[in-house]
PDB file with one MODEL, atoms N, CA, C and O in Angstrom:
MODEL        1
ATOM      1  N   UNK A   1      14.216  34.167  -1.830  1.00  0.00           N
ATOM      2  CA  UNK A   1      13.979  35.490  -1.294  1.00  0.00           C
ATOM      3  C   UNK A   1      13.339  35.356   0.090  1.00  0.00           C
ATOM      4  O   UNK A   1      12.277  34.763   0.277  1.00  0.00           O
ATOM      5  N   UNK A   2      14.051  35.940   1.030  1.00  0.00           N
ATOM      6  CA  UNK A   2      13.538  35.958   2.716  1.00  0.00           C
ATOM      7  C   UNK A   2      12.331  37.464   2.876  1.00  0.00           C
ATOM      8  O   UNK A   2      12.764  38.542   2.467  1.00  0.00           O
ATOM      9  N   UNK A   3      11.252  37.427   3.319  1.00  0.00           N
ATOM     10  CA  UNK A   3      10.282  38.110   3.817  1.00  0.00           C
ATOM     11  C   UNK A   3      10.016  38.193   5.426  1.00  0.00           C
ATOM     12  O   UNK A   3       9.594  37.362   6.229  1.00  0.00           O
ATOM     13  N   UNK A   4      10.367  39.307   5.533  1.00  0.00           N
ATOM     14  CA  UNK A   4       9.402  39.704   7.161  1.00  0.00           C
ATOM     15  C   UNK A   4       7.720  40.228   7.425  1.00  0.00           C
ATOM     16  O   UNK A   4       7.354  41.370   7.143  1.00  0.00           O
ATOM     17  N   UNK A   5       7.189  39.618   7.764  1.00  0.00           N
ATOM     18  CA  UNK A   5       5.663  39.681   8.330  1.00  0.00           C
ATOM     19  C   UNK A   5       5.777  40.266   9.527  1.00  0.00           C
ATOM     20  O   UNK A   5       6.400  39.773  10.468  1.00  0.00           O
ATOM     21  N   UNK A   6       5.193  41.325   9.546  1.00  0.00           N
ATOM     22  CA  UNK A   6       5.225  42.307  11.153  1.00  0.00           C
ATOM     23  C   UNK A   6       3.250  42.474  11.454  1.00  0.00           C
ATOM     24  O   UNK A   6       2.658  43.444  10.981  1.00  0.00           O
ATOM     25  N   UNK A   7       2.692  41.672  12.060  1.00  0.00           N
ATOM     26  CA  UNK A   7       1.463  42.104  12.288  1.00  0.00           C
ATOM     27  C   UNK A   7       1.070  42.602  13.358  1.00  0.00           C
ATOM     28  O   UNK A   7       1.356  42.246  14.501  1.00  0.00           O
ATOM     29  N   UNK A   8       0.298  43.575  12.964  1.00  0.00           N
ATOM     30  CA  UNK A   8       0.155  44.948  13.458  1.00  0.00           C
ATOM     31  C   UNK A   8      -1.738  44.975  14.528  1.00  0.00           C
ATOM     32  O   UNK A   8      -2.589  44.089  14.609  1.00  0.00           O
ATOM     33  N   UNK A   9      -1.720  45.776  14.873  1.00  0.00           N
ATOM     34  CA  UNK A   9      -3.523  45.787  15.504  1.00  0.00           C
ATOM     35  C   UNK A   9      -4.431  45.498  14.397  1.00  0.00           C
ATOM     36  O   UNK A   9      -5.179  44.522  14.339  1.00  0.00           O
ATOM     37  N   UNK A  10      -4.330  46.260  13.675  1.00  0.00           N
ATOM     38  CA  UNK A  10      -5.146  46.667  11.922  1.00  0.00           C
ATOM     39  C   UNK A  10      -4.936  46.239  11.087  1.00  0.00           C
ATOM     40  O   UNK A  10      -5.859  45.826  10.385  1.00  0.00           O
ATOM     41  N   UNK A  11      -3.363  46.069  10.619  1.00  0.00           N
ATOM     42  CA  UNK A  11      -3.311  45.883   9.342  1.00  0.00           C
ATOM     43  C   UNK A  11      -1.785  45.195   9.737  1.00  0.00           C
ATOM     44  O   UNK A  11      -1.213  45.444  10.799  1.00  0.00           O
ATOM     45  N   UNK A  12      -1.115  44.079   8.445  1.00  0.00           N
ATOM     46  CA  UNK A  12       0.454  43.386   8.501  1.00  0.00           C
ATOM     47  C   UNK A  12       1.070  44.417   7.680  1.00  0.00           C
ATOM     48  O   UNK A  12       0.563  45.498   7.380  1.00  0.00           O
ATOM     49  N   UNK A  13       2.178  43.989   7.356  1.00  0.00           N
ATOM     50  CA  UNK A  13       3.411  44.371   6.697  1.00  0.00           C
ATOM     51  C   UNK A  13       4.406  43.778   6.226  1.00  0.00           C
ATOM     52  O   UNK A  13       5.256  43.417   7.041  1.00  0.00           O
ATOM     53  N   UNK A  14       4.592  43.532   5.012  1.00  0.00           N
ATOM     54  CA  UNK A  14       5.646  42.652   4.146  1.00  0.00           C
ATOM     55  C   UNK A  14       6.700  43.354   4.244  1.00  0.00           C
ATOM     56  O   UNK A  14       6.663  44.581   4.152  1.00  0.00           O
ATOM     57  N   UNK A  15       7.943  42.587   4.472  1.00  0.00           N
ATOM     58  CA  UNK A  15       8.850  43.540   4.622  1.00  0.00           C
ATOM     59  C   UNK A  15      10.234  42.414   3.058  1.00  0.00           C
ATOM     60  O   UNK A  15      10.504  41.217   3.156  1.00  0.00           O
ATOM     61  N   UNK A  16      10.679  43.222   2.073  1.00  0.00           N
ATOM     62  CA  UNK A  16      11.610  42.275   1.505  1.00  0.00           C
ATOM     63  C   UNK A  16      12.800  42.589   1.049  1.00  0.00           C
ATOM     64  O   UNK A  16      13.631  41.957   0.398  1.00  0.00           O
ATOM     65  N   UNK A  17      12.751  44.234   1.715  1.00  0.00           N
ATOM     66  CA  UNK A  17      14.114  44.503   1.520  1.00  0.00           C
ATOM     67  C   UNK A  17      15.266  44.230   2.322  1.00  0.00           C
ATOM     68  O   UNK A  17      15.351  44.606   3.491  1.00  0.00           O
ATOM     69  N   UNK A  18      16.598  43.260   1.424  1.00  0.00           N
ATOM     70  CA  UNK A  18      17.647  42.945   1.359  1.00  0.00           C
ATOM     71  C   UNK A  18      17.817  43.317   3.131  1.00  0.00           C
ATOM     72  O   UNK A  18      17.669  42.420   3.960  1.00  0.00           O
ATOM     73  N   UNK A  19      18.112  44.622   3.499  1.00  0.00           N
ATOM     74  CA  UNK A  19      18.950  44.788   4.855  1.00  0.00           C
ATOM     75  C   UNK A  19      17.898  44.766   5.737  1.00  0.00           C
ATOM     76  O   UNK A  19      18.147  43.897   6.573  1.00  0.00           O
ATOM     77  N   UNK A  20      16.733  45.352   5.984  1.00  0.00           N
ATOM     78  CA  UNK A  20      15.885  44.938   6.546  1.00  0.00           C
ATOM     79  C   UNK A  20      15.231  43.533   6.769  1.00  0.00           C
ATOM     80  O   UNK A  20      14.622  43.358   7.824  1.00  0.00           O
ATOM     81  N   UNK A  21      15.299  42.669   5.989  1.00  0.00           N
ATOM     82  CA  UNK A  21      14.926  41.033   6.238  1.00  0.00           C
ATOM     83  C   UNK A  21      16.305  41.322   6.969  1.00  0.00           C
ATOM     84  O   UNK A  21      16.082  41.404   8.177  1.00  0.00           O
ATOM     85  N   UNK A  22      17.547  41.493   6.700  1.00  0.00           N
ATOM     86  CA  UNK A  22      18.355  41.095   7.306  1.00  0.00           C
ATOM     87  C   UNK A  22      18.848  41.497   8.802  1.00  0.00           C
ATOM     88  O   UNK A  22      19.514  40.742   9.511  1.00  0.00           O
ATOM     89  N   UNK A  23      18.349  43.021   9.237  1.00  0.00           N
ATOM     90  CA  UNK A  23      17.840  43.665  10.518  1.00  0.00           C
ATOM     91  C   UNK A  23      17.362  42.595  11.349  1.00  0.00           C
ATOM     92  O   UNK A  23      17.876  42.168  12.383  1.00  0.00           O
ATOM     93  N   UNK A  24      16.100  42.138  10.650  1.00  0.00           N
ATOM     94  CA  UNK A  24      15.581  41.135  11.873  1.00  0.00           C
ATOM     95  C   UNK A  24      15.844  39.680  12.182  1.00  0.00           C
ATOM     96  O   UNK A  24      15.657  38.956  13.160  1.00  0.00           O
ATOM     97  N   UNK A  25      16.478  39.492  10.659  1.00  0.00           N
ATOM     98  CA  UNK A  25      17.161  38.024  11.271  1.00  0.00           C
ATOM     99  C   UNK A  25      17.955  37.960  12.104  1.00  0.00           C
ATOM    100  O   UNK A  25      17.954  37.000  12.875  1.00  0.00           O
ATOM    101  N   UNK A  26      19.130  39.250  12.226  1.00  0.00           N
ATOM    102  CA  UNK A  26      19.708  38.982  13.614  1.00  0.00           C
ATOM    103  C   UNK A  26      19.242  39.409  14.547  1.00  0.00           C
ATOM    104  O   UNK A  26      19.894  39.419  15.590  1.00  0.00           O
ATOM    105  N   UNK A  27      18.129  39.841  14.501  1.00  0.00           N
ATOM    106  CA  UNK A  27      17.545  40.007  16.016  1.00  0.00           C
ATOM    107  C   UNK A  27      16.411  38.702  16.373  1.00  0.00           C
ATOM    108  O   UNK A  27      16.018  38.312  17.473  1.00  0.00           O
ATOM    109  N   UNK A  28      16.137  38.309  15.267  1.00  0.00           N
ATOM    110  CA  UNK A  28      15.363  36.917  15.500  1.00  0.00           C
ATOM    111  C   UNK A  28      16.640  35.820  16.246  1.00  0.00           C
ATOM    112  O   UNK A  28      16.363  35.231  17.291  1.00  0.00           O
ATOM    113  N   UNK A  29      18.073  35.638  15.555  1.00  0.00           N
ATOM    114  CA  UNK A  29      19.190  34.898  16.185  1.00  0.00           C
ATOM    115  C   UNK A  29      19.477  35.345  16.983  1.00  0.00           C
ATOM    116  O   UNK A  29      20.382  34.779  17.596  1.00  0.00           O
ATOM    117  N   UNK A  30      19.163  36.111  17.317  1.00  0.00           N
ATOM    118  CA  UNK A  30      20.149  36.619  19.069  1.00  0.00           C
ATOM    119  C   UNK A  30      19.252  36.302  20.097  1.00  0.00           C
ATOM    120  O   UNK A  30      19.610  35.987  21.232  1.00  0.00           O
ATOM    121  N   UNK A  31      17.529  36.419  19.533  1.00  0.00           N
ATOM    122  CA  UNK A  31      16.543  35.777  20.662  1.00  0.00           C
ATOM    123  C   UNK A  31      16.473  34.627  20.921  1.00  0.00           C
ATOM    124  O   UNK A  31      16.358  34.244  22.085  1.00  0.00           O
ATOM    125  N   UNK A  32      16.525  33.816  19.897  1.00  0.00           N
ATOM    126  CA  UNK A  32      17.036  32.467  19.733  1.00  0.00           C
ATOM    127  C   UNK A  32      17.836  32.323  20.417  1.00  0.00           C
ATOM    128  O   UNK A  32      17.541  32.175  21.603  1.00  0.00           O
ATOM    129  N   UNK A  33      18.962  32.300  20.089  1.00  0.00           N
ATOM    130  CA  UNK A  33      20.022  31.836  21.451  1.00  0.00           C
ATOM    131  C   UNK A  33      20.346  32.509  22.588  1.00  0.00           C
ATOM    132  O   UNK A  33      21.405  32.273  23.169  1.00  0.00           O
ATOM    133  N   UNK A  34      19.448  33.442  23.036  1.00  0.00           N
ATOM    134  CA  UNK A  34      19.124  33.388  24.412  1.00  0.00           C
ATOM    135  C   UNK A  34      17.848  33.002  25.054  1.00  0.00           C
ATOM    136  O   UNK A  34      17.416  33.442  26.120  1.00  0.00           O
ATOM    137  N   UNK A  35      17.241  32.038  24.197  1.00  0.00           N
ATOM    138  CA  UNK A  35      16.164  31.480  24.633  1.00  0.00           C
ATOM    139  C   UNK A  35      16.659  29.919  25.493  1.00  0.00           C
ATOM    140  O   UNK A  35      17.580  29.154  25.207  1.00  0.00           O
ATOM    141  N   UNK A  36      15.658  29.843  26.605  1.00  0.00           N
ATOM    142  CA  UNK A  36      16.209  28.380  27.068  1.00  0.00           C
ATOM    143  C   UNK A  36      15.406  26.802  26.213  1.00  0.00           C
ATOM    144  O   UNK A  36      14.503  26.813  25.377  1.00  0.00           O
ATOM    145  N   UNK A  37      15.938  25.909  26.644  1.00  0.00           N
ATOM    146  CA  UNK A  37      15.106  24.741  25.864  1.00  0.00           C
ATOM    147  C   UNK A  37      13.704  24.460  26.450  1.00  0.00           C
ATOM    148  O   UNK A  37      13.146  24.983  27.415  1.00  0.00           O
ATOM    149  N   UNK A  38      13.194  23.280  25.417  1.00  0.00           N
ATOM    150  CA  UNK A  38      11.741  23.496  26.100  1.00  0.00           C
ATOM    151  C   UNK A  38      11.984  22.293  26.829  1.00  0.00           C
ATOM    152  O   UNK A  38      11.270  21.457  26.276  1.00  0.00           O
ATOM    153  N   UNK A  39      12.755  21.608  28.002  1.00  0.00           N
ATOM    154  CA  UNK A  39      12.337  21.533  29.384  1.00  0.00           C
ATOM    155  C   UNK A  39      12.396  22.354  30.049  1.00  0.00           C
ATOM    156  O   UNK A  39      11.627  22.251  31.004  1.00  0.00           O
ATOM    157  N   UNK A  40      13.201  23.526  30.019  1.00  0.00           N
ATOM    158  CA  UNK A  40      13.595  24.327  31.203  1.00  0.00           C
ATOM    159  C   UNK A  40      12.374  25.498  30.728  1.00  0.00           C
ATOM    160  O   UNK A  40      12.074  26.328  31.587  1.00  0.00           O
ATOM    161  N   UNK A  41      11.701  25.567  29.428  1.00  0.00           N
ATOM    162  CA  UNK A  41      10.490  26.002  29.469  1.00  0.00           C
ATOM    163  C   UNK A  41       9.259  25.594  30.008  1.00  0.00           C
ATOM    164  O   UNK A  41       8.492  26.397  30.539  1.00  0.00           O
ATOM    165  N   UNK A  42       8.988  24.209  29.886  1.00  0.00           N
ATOM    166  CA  UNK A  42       8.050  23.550  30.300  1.00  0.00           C
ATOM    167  C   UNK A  42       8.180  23.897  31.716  1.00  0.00           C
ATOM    168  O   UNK A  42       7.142  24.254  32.274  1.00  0.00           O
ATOM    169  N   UNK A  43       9.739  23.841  32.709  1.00  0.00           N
ATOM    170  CA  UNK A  43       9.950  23.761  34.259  1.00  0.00           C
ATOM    171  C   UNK A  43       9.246  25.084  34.309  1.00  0.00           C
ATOM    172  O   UNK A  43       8.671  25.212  35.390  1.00  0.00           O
ATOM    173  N   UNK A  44       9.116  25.956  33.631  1.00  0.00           N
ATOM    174  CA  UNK A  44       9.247  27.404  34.092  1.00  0.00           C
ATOM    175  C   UNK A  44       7.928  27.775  33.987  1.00  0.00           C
ATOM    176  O   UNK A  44       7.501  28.393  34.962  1.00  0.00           O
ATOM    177  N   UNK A  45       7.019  27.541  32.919  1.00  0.00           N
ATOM    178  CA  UNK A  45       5.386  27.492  32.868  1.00  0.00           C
ATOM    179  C   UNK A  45       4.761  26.726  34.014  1.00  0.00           C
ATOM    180  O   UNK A  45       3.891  27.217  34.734  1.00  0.00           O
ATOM    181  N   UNK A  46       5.175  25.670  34.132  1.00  0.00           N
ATOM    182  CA  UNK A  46       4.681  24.731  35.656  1.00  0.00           C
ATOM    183  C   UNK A  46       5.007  25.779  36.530  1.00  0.00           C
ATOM    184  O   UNK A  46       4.175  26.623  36.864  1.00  0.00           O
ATOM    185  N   UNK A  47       6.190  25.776  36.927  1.00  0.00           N
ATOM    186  CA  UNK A  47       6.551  26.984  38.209  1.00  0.00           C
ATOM    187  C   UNK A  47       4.944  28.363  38.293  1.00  0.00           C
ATOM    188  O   UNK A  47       4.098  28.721  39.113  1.00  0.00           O
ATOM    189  N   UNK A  48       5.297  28.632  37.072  1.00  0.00           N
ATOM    190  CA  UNK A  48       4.248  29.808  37.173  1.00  0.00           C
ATOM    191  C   UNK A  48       3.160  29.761  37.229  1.00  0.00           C
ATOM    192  O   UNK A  48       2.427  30.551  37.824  1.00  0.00           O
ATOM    193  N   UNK A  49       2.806  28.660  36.510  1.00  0.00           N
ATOM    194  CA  UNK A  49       1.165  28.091  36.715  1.00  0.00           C
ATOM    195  C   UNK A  49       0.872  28.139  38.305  1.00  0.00           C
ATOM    196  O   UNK A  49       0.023  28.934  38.710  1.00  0.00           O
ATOM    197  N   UNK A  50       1.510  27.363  39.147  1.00  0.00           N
ATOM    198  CA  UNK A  50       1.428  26.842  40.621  1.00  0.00           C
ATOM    199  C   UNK A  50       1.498  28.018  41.246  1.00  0.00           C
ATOM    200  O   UNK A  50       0.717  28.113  42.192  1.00  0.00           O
ATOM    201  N   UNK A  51       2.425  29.292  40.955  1.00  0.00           N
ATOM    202  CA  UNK A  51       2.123  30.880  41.494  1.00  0.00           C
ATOM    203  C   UNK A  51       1.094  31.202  41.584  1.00  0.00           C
ATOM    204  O   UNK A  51       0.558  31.627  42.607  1.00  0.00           O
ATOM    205  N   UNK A  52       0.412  31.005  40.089  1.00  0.00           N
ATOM    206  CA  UNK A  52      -0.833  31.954  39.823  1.00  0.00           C
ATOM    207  C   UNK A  52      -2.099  31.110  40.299  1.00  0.00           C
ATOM    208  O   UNK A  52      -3.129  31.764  40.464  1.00  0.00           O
ATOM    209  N   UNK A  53      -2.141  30.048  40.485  1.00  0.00           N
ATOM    210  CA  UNK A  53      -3.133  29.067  41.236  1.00  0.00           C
ATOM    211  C   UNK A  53      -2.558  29.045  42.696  1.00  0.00           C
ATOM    212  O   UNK A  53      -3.358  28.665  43.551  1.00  0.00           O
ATOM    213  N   UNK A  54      -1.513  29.333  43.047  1.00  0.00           N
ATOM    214  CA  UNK A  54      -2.248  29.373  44.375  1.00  0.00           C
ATOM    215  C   UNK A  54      -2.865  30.579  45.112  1.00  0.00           C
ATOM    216  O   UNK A  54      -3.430  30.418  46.194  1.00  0.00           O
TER     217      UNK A  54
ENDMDL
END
């Protein structure tokens, strides 16, 4: 059985119904693969670090 955890300011939220776990898994996979890898993450935190310091 798949569960969604949504935490909130105050209080979480179990989430275990069937289409709803399933709501956010594809929105969890679609962020996923438009996420880049972690060198081109790592390049991109350095980049920004060196913005915000200078």
């Amino acid at each position: 059985m798949a569960i969604v955890y949504i935490e909130m300011r105050r209080r979480g939220l179990y989430l275990d119904d069937v289409d709803a776990v399933s709501s956010y898994k594809l929105s969890f996979d679609y962020l996923r693969s438009q996420a880049v890898d972690s060198t081109a993450s790592l390049r991109l935190l350095g980049t920004v670090r060196q913005e915000f310091s200078s």
